[in-house]
Coordinates of C-alpha atoms in Angstrom, one line a residue:
Chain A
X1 CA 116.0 120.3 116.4
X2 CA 114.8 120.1 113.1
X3 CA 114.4 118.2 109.9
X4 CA 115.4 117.0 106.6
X5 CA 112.5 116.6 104.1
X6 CA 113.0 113.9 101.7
X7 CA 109.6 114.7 99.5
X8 CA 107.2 117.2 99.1
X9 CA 104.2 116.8 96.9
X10 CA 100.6 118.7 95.8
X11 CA 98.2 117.3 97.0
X12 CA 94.2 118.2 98.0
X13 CA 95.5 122.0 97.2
X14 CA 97.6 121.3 100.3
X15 CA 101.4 119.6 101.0
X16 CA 102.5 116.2 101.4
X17 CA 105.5 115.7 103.3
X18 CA 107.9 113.3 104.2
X19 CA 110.5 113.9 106.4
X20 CA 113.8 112.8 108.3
X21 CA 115.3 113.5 111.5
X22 CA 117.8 112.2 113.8
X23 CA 116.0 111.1 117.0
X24 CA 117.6 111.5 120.3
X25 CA 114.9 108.9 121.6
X26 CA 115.4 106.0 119.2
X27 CA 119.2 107.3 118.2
X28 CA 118.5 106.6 115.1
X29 CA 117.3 108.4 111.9
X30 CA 113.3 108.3 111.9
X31 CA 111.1 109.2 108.9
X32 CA 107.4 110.9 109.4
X33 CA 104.7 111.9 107.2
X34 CA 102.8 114.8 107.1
X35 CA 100.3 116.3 105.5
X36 CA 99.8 120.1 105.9
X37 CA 96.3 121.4 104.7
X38 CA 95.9 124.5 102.4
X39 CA 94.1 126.2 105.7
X40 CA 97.8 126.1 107.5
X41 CA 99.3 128.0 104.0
X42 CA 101.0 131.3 105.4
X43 CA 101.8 129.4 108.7
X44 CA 98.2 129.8 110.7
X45 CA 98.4 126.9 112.9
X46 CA 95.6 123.9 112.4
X47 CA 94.7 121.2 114.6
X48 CA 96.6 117.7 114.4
X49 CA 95.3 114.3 114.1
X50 CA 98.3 111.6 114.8
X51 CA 97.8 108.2 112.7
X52 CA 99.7 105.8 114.3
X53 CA 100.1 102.3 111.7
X54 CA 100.1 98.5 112.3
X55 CA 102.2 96.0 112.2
X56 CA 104.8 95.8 109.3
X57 CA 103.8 99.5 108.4
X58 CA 106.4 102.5 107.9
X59 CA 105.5 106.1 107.7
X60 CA 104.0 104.9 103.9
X61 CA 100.9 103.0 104.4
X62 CA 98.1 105.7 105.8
X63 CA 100.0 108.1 103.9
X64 CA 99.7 107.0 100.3
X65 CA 96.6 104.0 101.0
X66 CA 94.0 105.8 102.9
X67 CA 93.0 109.0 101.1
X68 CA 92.9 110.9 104.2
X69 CA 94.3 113.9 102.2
X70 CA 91.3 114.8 100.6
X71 CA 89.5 115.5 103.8
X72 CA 92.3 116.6 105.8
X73 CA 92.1 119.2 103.3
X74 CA 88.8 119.9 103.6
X75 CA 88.3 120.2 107.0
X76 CA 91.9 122.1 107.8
X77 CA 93.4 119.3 109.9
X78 CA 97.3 118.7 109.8
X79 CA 97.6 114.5 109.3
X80 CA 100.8 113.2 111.0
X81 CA 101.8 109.6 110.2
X82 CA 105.4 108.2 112.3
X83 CA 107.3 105.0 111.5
X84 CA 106.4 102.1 113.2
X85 CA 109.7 101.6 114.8
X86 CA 113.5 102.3 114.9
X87 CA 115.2 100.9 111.9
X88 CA 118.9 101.1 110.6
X89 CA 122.2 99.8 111.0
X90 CA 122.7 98.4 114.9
X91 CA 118.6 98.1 115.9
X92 CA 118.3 94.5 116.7
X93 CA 115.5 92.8 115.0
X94 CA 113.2 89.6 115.9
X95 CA 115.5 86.1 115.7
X96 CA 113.7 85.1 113.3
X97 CA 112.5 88.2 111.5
X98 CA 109.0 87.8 112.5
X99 CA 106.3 90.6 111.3
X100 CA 105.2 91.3 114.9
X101 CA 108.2 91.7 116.5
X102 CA 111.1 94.1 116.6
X103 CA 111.2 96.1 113.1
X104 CA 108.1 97.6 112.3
X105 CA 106.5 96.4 115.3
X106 CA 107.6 99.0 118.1
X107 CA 104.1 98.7 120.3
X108 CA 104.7 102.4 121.1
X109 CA 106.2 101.2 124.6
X110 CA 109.8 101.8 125.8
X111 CA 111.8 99.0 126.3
X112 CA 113.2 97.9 129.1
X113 CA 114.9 94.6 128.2
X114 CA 118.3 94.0 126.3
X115 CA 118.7 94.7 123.8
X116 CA 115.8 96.2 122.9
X117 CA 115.7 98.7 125.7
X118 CA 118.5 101.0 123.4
X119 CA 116.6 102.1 120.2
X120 CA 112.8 101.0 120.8
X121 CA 111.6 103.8 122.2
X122 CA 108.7 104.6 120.5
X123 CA 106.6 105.8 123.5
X124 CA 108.9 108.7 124.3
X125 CA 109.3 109.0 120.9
X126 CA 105.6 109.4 119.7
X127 CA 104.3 110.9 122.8
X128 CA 107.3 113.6 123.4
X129 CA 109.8 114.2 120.4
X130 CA 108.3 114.1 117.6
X131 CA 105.1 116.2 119.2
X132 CA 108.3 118.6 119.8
X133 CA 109.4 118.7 116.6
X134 CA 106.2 119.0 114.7
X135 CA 105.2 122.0 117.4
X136 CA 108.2 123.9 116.5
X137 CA 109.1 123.0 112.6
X138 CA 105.4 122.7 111.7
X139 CA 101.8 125.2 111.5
X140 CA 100.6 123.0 114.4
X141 CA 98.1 123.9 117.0
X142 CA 98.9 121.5 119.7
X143 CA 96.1 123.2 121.6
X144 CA 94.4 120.6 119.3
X145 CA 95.2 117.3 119.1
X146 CA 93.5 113.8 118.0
X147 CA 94.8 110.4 118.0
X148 CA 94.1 107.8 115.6
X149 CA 95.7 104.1 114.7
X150 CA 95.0 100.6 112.9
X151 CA 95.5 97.3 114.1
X152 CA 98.9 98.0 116.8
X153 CA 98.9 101.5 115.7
X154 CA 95.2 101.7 117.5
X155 CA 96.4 100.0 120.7
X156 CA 98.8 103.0 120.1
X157 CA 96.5 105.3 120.0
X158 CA 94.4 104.3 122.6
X159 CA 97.0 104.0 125.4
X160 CA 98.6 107.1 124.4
X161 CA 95.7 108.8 124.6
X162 CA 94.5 106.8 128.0
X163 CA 97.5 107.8 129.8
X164 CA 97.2 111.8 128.7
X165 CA 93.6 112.5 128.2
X166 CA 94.1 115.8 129.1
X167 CA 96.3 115.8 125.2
X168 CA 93.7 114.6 123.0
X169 CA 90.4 116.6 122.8
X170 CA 89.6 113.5 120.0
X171 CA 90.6 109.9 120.4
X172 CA 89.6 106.7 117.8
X173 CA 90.7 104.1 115.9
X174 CA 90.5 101.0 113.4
X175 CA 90.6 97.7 114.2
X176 CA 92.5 98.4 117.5
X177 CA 94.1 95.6 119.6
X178 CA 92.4 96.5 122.8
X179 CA 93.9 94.0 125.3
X180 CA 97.7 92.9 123.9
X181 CA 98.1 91.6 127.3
X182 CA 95.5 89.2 126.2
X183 CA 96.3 88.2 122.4
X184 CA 99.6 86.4 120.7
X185 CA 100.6 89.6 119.1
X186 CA 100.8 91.4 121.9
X187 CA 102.0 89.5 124.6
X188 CA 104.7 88.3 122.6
X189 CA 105.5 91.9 122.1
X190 CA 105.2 93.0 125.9
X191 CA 107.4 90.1 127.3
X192 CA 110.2 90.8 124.9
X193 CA 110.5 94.7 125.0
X194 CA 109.1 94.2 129.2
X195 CA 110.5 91.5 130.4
X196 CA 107.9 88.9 132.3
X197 CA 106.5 91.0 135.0
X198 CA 102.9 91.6 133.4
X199 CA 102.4 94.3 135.9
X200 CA 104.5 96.5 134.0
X201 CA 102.3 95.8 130.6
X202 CA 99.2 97.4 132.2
X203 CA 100.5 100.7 131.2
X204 CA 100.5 99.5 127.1
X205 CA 97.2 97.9 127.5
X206 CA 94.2 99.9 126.9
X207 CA 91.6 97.6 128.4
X208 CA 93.7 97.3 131.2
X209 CA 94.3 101.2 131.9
X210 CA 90.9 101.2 132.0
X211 CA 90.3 99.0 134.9
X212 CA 93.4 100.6 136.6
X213 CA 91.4 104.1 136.7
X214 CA 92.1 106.1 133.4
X215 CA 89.4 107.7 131.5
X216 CA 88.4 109.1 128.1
X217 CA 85.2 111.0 127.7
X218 CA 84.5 109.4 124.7
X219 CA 85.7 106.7 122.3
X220 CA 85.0 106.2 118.4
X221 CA 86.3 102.3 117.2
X222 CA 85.6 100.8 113.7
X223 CA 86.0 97.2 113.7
X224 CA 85.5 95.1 110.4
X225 CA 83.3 91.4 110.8
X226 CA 85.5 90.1 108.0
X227 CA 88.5 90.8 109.3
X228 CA 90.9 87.3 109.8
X229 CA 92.4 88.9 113.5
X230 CA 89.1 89.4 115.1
X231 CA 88.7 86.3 117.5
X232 CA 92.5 85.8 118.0
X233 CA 94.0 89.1 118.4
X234 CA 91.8 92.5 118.1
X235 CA 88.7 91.3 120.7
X236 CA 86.8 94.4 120.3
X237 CA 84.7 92.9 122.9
X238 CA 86.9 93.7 125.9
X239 CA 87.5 97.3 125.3
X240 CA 83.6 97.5 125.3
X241 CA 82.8 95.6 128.2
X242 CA 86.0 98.0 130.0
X243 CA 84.4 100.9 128.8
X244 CA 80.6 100.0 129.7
X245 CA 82.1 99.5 133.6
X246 CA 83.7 102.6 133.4
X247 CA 81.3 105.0 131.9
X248 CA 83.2 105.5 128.4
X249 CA 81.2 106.6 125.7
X250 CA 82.4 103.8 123.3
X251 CA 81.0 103.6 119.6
X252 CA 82.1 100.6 118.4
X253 CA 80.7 100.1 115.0
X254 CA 80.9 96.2 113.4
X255 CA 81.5 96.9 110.2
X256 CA 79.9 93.9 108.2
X257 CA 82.3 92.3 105.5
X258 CA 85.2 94.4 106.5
X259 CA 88.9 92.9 106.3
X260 CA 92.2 94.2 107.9
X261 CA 93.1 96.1 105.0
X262 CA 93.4 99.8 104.3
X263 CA 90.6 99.4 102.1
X264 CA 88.7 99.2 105.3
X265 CA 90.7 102.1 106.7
X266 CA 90.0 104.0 103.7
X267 CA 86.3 103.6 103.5
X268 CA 85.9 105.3 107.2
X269 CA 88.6 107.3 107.7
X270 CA 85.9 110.1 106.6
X271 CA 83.9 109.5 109.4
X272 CA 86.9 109.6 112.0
X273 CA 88.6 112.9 110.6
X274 CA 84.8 114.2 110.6
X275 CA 84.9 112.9 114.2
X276 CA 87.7 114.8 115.2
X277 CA 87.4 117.5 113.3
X278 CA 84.3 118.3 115.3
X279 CA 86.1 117.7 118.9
X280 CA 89.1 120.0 117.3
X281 CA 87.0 123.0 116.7
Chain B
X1 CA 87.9 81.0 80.3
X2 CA 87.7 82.5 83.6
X3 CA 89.9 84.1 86.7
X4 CA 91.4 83.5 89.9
X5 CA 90.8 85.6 92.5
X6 CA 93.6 86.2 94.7
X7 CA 91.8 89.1 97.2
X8 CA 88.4 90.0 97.4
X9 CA 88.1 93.2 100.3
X10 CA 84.7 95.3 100.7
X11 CA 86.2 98.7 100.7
X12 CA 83.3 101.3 100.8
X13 CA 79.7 99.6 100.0
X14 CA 81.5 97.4 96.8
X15 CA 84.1 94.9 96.2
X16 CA 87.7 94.9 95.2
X17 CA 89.1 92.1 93.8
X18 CA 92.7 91.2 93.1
X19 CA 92.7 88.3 89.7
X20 CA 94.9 86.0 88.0
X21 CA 93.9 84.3 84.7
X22 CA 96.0 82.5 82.1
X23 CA 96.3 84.9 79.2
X24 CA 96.6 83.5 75.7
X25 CA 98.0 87.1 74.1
X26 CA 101.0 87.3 76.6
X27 CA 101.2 83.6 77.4
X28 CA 102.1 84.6 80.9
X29 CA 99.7 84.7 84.2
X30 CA 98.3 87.9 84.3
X31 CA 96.8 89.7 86.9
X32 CA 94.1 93.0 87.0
X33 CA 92.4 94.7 89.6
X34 CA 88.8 95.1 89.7
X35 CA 86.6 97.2 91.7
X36 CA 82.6 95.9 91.5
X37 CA 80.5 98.9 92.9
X38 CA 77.3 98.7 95.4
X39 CA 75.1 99.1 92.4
X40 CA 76.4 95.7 90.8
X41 CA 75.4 94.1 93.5
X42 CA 73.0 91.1 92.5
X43 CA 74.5 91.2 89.0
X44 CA 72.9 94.3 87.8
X45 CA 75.5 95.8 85.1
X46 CA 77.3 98.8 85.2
X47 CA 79.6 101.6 83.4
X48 CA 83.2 100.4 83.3
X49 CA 86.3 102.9 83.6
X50 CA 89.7 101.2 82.3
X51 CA 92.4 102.7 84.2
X52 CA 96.1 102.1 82.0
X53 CA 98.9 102.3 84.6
X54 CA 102.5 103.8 84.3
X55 CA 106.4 102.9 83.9
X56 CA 106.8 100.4 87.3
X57 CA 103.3 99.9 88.6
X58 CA 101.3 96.8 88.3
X59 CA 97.7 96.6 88.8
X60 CA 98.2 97.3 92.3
X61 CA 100.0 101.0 92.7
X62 CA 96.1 102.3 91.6
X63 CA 94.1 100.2 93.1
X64 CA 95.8 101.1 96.2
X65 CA 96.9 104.6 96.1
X66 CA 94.3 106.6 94.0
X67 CA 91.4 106.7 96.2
X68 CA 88.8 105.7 93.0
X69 CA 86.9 103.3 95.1
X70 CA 84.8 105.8 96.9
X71 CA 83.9 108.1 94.0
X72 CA 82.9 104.9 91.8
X73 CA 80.9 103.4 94.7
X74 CA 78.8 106.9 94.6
X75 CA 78.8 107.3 90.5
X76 CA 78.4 103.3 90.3
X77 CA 81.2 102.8 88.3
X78 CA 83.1 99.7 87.7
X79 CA 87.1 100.2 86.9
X80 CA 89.3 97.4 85.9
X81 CA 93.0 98.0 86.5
X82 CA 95.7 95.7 84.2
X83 CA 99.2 95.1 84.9
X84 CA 101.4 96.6 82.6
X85 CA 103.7 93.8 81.0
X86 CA 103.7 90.7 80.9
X87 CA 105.6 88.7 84.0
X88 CA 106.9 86.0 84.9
X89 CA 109.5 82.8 83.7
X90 CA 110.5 83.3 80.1
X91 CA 109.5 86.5 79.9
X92 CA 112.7 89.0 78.6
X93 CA 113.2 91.9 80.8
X94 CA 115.5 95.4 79.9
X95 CA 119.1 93.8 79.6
X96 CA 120.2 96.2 82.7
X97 CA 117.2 96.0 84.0
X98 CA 115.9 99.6 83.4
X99 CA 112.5 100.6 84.4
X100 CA 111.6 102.1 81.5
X101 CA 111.0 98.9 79.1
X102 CA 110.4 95.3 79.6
X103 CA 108.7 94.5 82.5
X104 CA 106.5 96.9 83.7
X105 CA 106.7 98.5 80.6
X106 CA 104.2 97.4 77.7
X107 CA 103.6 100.3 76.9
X108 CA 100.4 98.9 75.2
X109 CA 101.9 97.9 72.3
X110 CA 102.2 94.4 70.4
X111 CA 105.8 94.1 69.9
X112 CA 106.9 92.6 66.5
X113 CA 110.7 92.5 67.3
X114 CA 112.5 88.8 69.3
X115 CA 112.5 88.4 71.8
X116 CA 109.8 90.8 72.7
X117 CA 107.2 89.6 70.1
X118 CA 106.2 86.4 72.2
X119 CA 104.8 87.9 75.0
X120 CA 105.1 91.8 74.9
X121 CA 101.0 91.5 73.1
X122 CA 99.9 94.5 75.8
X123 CA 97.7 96.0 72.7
X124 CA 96.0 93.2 72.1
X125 CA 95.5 91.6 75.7
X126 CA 94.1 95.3 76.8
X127 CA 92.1 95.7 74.2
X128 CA 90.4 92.7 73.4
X129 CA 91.5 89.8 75.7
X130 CA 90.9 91.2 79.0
X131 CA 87.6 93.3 78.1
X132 CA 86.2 90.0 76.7
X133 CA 86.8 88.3 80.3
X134 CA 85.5 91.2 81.7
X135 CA 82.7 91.0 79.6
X136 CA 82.1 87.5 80.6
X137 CA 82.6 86.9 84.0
X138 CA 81.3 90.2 85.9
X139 CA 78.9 93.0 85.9
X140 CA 80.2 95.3 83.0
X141 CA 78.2 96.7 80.7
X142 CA 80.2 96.4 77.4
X143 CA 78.0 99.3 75.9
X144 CA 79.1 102.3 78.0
X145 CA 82.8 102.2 78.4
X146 CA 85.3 104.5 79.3
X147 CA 88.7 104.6 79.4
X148 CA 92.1 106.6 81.2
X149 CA 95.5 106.3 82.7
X150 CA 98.8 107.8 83.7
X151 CA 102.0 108.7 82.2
X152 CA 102.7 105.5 79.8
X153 CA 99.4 104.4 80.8
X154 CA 97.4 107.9 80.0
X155 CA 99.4 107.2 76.4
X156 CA 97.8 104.1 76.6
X157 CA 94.6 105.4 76.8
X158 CA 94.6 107.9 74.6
X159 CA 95.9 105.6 71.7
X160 CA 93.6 102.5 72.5
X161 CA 90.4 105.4 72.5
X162 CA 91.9 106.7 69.0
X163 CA 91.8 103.5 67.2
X164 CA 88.5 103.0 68.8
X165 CA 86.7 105.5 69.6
X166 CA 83.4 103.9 69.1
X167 CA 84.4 101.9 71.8
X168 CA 84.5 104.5 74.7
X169 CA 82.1 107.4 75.5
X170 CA 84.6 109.0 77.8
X171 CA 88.1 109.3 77.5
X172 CA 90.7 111.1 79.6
X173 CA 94.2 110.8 81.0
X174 CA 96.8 112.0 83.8
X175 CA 100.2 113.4 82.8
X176 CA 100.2 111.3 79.7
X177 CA 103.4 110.4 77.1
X178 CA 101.2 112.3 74.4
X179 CA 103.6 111.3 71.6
X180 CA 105.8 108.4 72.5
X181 CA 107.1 109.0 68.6
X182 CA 109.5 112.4 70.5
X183 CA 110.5 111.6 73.6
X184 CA 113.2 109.4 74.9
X185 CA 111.2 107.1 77.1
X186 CA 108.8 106.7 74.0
X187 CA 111.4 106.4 71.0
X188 CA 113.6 103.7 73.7
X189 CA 110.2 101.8 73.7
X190 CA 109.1 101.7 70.4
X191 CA 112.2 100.8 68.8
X192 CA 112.9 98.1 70.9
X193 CA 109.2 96.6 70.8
X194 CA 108.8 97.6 66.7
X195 CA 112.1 97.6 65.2
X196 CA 113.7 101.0 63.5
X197 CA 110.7 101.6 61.0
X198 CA 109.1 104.9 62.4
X199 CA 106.2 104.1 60.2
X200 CA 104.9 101.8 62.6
X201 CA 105.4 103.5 65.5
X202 CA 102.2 106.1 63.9
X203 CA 99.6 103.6 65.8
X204 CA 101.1 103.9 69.2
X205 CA 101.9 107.7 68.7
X206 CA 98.5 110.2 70.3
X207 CA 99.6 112.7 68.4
X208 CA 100.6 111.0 64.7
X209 CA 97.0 109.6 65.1
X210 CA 95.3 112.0 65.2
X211 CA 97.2 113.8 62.3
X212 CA 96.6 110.8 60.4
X213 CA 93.2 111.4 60.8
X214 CA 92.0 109.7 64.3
X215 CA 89.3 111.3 66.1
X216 CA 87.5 111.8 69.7
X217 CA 84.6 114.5 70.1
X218 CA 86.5 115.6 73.6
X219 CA 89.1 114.6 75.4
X220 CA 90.3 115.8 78.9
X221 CA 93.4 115.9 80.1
X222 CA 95.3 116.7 83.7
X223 CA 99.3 117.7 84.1
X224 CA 100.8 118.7 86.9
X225 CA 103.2 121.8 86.5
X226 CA 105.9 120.5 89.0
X227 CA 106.3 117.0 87.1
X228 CA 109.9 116.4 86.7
X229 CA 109.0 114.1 83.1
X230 CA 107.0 117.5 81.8
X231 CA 109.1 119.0 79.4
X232 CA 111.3 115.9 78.2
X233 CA 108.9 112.9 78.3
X234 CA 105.3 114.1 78.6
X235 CA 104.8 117.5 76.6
X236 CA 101.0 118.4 76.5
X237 CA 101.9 121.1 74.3
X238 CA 102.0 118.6 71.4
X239 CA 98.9 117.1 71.9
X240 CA 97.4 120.6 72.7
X241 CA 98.8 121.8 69.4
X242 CA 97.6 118.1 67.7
X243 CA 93.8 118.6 68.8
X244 CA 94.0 121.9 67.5
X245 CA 94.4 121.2 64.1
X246 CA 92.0 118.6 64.3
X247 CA 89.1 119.9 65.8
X248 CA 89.4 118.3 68.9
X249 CA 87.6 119.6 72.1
X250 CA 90.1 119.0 74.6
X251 CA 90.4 120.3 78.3
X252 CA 94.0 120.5 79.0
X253 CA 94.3 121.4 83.0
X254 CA 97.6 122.6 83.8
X255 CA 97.4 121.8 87.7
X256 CA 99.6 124.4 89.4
X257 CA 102.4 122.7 91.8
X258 CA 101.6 119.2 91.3
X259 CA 104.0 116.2 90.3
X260 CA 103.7 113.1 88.9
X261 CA 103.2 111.1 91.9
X262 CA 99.9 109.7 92.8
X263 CA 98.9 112.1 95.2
X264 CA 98.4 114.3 92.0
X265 CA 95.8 111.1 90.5
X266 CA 94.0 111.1 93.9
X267 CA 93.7 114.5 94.0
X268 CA 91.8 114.9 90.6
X269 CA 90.7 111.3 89.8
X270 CA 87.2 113.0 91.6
X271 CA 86.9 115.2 88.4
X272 CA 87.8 112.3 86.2
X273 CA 85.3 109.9 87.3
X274 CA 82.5 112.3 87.2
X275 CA 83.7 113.4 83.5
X276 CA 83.2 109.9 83.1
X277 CA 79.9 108.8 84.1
X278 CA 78.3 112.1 83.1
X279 CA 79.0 110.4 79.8
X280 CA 78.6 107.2 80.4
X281 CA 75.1 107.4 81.5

């Protein structure tokens, strides 16, 4: 197990990476960023936030838009950014190459339906193989982990995290969608990698894994007032009243004015790596 | 005259906008990048930093990428960010289509040859056009300017500051083409754009400037060690040697390991800024 790095750049006094590997998961080729702060020079193992990306999104968006670097650097945490979903010759794509289906639209679930169910894999893949890979390739402390996503990639992150708390000693995110069972996006997404039993969506639906018992100690959401997939989609408003009847310490801040974009993301992803950085010791 | 804008996103306290406006110098739509900070809020005026992009970008790859926003939201600095040809029907590209002249190319030149001449007027439209727009229709005080950029851009700036210096209080650049005049990107642009006659390359040459007598009290200027264009296309050792002879107080950084990507701009456009508005008031 290993892989192939495709660039390496300065930056922050630390390394940017971007690397290939073939995934057993997926069986296909998948590309991942990550950022190795100068802390982790010499091999001394750092914590690791995971940003998981949105709709459309490849390993490139957080990695070159949000100037997490800077305080990744600072603060000594290893950033790792995955693809979004399989991609390459034979992975099936939506009919009618829609944005929030098929490539770059994974969800992070396994699929179970033809003929999805083959390459989109990106649960096992995000939760198992490439944690794997980055444990034994990379200066990783996977004693210390945080989770982070926008927009799909923060449904990604919150599930993840809600079905293996015991993982994450950090969890947040950006513009999450909370509920997918509940929103276009998301149960368009569901029924096509899932099939039509909704039963077996509860496990990629945060709001839902809440009600069904699982719990975080503690939850940090940003959530932009501007931003065009509030109402319809993201519903920030379920995920708090989940968490209120379940005791999770949710801080959802409204972020007046905020869009969608990683202008947003950039403009508080200080806050979050601060956030984890203090839950990562 | 006035602008379209195409985006407006608050990204952290300000305002970014994405324009269009019908240019009269390139006779093409052309579009810029503008980032209003907090302080301009309520039409107060502020400090404006030009920022000249390189071969391929458009005013997008450093609004986007850099990570400026959040410094000049602290320093309340505005920075405009053109495109760097002219686009669009009519407009004569490279005849294979090479990314280092025509489109995406200007190099900040007015060209002079056909079929260039009509709308390769990059010079003119960054120097004059756009500022007087800028002037116009937002919060930019004319009276404290500065000015950088990158690569072809950073040549840019450097040349527009030399013809002008009483224009700009504070100049600087990132890995620039310090003398188009001998190197092969530079002598393939300038001959196509000007014709054969060296002589008037001199104008659009950092160095041949300031031998011919341009001057700037201080300049400073970043370059990454590991930058694949160092030694063929970029030499700061000409420049170096240039403000030598003339007096020039420049601060030449050779940044150990870095390339020319912009994770090398994002990691120093912090010192840049602040150069900037310690001078800019």
């Amino acid at each position: 197990m290993s892989f192939e790095i495709l660039s390496r750049s300065r930056a922050f006094g630390g390394t940017q990476l971007v690397c290939r590997h073939a995934s057993r998961e997926t069986g296909t080729a998948m590309r991942f960023a990550a950022f190795v702060p100068p802390q982790a020079e010499g091999g001394r193992k750092v914590p690791v936030v995971w940003f998981l990306s949105g709709l459309t999104c490849t390993e490139e968006n957080f990695t070159v838009k949000a100037g997490a670097q800077r305080i990744a650097a600072e603060l000594g945490l290893m950033l790792v950014a995955p693809d979004t979903s399989p991609r390459g010759e034979g992975v099936p794509d939506d009919a009618e190459g829609a944005y929030d289906f098929g490539l770059g639209a994974g969800f992070y679930v396994d699929a179970t339906e033809a003929p999805w169910a083959r390459h989109y894999r990106m649960k096992s893949y995000v939760e198992a193989e490439l944690p794997a890979l980055v444990a034994q390739e990379l200066p990783a402390d996977m004693d210390r982990q945080g989770i982070t996503g926008h927009s799909m990639g923060g449904h990604g992150a919150l599930t993840i995290a809600l079905r293996a708390p015991e993982r994450f000693r950090a969890v947040s995110a950006f513009a999450p969608i909370v509920s997918p069972m509940t929103c276009p996006w998301g149960e368009k997404a569901l029924a096509g990698y899932l099939g039509p039993d909704r039963a077996a969506w509860r496990a990629y639906d945060a709001c839902a894994l809440i009600e069904d018992g699982a719990r975080l100690p503690e939850l940090l959401v940003d959530q932009g007032t501007a931003d065009t997939f509030l109402t319809r989609e993201l519903k920030p408003e379920l995920l708090e009243e989940a968490c209120r009847k379940a005791g999770i310490a949710l801080t959802l801040r409204r972020q007046e004015g905020y869009d969608h974009s990683y202008f947003f993301i950039a403009t508080f992803i200080e806050d979050h790596l601060r956030w984890h950085a203090a839950r990562l010791g």
